[in-house]
CSV table of C-alpha atoms and ligand atoms in Angstrom, one decimal:
chain,number,residue,atom,x,y,z
A,947,MET,CA,-2.5,2.2,-25.1
A,948,ALA,CA,-4.1,-0.8,-24.0
A,949,TYR,CA,-5.7,-1.5,-21.0
A,950,SER,CA,-6.3,-5.4,-19.4
A,951,GLU,CA,-10.2,-6.0,-18.6
A,952,LYS,CA,-9.4,-5.8,-15.3
A,953,VAL,CA,-7.4,-3.1,-15.2
A,954,MET,CA,-10.5,-0.7,-16.3
A,955,ASP,CA,-13.0,-2.9,-13.7
A,956,HIS,CA,-10.5,-1.5,-11.2
A,957,PHE,CA,-9.6,1.6,-12.0
A,958,GLU,CA,-13.8,2.2,-12.5
A,959,HIS,CA,-14.6,0.3,-9.2
A,960,PRO,CA,-11.4,0.7,-6.6
A,961,ARG,CA,-12.0,-2.4,-3.7
A,962,ASN,CA,-10.9,-1.0,0.2
A,963,VAL,CA,-10.8,3.0,-0.5
A,964,GLY,CA,-10.7,4.7,2.3
A,965,GLU,CA,-8.6,5.2,5.5
A,966,ILE,CA,-8.5,3.2,8.6
A,967,GLU,CA,-9.1,4.7,12.3
A,968,ASN,CA,-6.2,3.6,14.9
A,969,PRO,CA,-4.2,1.4,12.3
A,970,SER,CA,-1.6,-1.4,13.4
A,971,GLY,CA,0.4,0.0,10.5
A,972,VAL,CA,0.2,3.1,7.6
A,973,GLY,CA,2.6,3.7,4.7
A,974,THR,CA,2.9,5.7,2.4
A,975,VAL,CA,5.2,6.1,-0.3
A,976,GLY,CA,6.0,8.5,-3.7
A,977,ASN,CA,6.8,7.5,-7.2
A,978,ALA,CA,10.1,9.4,-7.7
A,979,LYS,CA,9.7,9.2,-11.5
A,980,CYS,CA,6.1,10.9,-11.6
A,981,GLY,CA,5.3,12.4,-8.4
A,982,ASP,CA,2.4,10.6,-7.6
A,983,ILE,CA,1.5,9.5,-3.8
A,984,MET,CA,0.0,6.4,-2.0
A,985,ARG,CA,-0.9,5.5,1.8
A,986,ILE,CA,-2.2,2.4,3.0
A,987,TYR,CA,-4.0,0.9,5.5
A,988,LEU,CA,-3.8,-2.5,8.0
A,989,ASP,CA,-5.4,-4.0,10.6
A,990,ILE,CA,-3.2,-6.6,12.2
A,991,ASP,CA,-4.8,-9.4,14.9
A,992,ASP,CA,-2.9,-10.9,17.4
A,993,ASN,CA,-2.2,-14.2,15.1
A,994,GLN,CA,0.1,-11.0,12.7
A,995,VAL,CA,-3.9,-12.5,9.9
A,996,ILE,CA,-4.6,-8.4,8.0
A,997,GLN,CA,-8.5,-8.2,8.8
A,998,ASP,CA,-8.4,-5.2,6.6
A,999,VAL,CA,-6.7,-3.5,4.7
A,1000,LYS,CA,-8.4,0.5,3.1
A,1001,PHE,CA,-5.7,2.9,0.7
A,1002,LYS,CA,-5.5,6.2,-1.0
A,1003,THR,CA,-3.5,6.8,-4.0
A,1004,PHE,CA,-3.7,10.8,-4.8
A,1005,GLY,CA,-1.7,8.4,-8.8
A,1006,CYS,CA,-2.9,7.7,-11.6
A,1007,GLY,CA,-5.1,4.9,-13.6
A,1008,ALA,CA,-2.5,2.5,-13.4
A,1009,ALA,CA,-1.5,3.3,-10.5
A,1010,VAL,CA,-5.4,3.5,-8.5
A,1011,ALA,CA,-6.1,-0.3,-9.9
A,1012,THR,CA,-3.0,-1.6,-8.4
A,1013,SER,CA,-3.6,-0.3,-5.9
A,1014,SER,CA,-7.3,-1.8,-5.8
A,1015,MET,CA,-5.7,-5.4,-6.5
A,1016,ALA,CA,-3.8,-5.5,-4.1
A,1017,THR,CA,-5.3,-4.7,-1.5
A,1018,GLU,CA,-7.5,-7.6,-2.4
A,1019,LEU,CA,-4.7,-9.9,-2.2
A,1020,VAL,CA,-2.8,-9.4,1.2
A,1021,LYS,CA,-6.9,-9.2,2.9
A,1022,GLY,CA,-7.1,-11.9,5.0
A,1023,LYS,CA,-3.0,-13.3,4.4
A,1024,THR,CA,-0.5,-13.3,7.5
A,1025,VAL,CA,1.7,-10.0,7.4
A,1026,GLU,CA,4.4,-12.5,6.4
A,1027,GLU,CA,2.2,-13.7,3.2
A,1028,ALA,CA,1.0,-10.8,2.0
A,1029,LEU,CA,4.6,-9.9,2.2
A,1030,GLY,CA,4.6,-12.5,-1.1
A,1031,VAL,CA,2.8,-9.9,-3.2
A,1032,THR,CA,4.7,-8.6,-5.6
A,1033,ASN,CA,4.0,-5.9,-8.1
A,1034,LYS,CA,4.9,-9.1,-10.0
A,1035,ALA,CA,1.9,-10.6,-9.0
A,1036,VAL,CA,-0.1,-7.9,-8.5
A,1037,MET,CA,0.6,-7.1,-12.4
A,1038,GLU,CA,-0.5,-10.9,-13.1
A,1039,ALA,CA,-3.6,-10.8,-11.0
A,1040,LEU,CA,-5.1,-8.1,-13.6
A,1041,ASP,CA,-3.7,-9.8,-16.6
A,1042,GLY,CA,-0.6,-6.7,-17.5
A,1043,LEU,CA,0.2,-3.8,-17.3
A,1044,PRO,CA,1.2,-1.3,-20.2
A,1045,PRO,CA,4.9,-1.6,-20.2
A,1046,VAL,CA,5.0,2.9,-19.6
A,1047,LYS,CA,2.7,1.7,-16.5
A,1048,VAL,CA,4.9,-1.1,-15.3
A,1049,HIS,CA,6.2,1.6,-12.7
A,1050,CYS,CA,3.0,2.3,-11.5
A,1051,SER,CA,2.6,-1.0,-10.0
A,1052,LEU,CA,5.9,-0.4,-7.6
A,1053,LEU,CA,3.9,2.0,-5.6
A,1054,ALA,CA,1.5,-0.9,-4.4
A,1055,GLU,CA,3.8,-3.2,-3.6
A,1056,GLU,CA,6.5,-0.1,-1.4
A,1057,ALA,CA,3.1,1.2,0.4
A,1058,ILE,CA,2.1,-2.1,1.7
A,1059,HIS,CA,5.9,-2.9,2.6
A,1060,ALA,CA,5.6,1.0,4.7
A,1061,ALA,CA,2.3,-0.1,6.2
A,1062,LEU,CA,4.3,-3.5,7.0
A,1063,TRP,CA,7.1,-1.7,8.3
A,1064,ASP,CA,5.2,0.7,10.4
A,1065,TYR,CA,3.3,-1.7,12.1
A,1066,ALA,CA,6.7,-4.3,12.8
A,1067,GLU,CA,8.7,-0.8,14.7
A,1068,LYS,CA,4.6,-0.5,16.2
A,1069,HIS,CA,5.2,-3.8,17.6
A,1070,ASN,CA,8.5,-4.3,18.0
A,1071,LEU,CA,8.5,-7.8,15.8
A,1072,LYS,CA,11.0,-8.0,13.1
A,1073,ILE,CA,10.0,-9.5,10.2
A,1074,GLU,CA,12.1,-11.3,7.6
A,1075,GLY,CA,12.9,-10.4,4.6
A,1076,LEU,CA,10.8,-6.6,5.3
A,1077,GLU,CA,13.1,-3.9,4.2
A,1078,LYS,CA,12.3,-0.4,4.8
A,1079,PRO,CA,11.2,1.0,1.5
A,1080,LYS,CA,13.3,4.0,0.0
A,1081,SER,CA,10.5,5.8,-0.9
A,1082,ASP,CA,8.8,5.8,2.4
A,1083,ILE,CA,7.3,8.8,3.6
A,1084,HIS,CA,7.6,9.3,7.2
A,1085,GLU,CA,5.5,11.7,8.3
A,1086,ASP,CA,5.5,12.4,12.2
A,1087,GLU,CA,2.2,12.8,13.3
A,1088,GLU,CA,3.3,14.7,16.4
A,1089,GLU,CA,4.6,17.6,14.2
A,1090,GLU,CA,4.0,20.4,15.7
A,1091,GLU,CA,2.7,23.6,14.3
A,1092,GLU,CA,4.8,26.5,14.3
A,1093,GLU,CA,4.4,29.4,16.2
A,1094,TYR,CA,4.7,33.0,14.9
B,449,FES,FE1,2.9,8.2,-11.2
B,449,FES,FE2,1.1,6.0,-12.4
B,449,FES,S1,2.2,7.7,-13.4
B,449,FES,S2,1.8,6.5,-10.1
């Protein structure tokens, strides 16, 4: 299986790894095929421009490379523009992925959508064209610990 130089570069030196404290939106999605998980944090300003983005991926190399590239592509974009960062756009920017790894790139697109969805919900906004990803893993942060 041959990976492009760009995929290898983003896999070995992923950009924007980490978390954002008090993010405007956070999205966690899971890949049903392999069980890998990706989380994306967005910091969005009052003009709906993505000022910062960070990710964490518990997944394969292609998932790491695509999340890294996806974060680079949405940074500085408006929320509306970020919706145009599809898995196809991410793959093109990486000079392609082997066919068996194409599903991995969907995780990045869906994590961005899940984070935008969270942002829209928190701010009572409707973002044209945004749908809640099916792979969204909603985590209830208020969840109370069970007592025995
Ligand atoms: Fe799971 Fe790539 S094999 S995301």
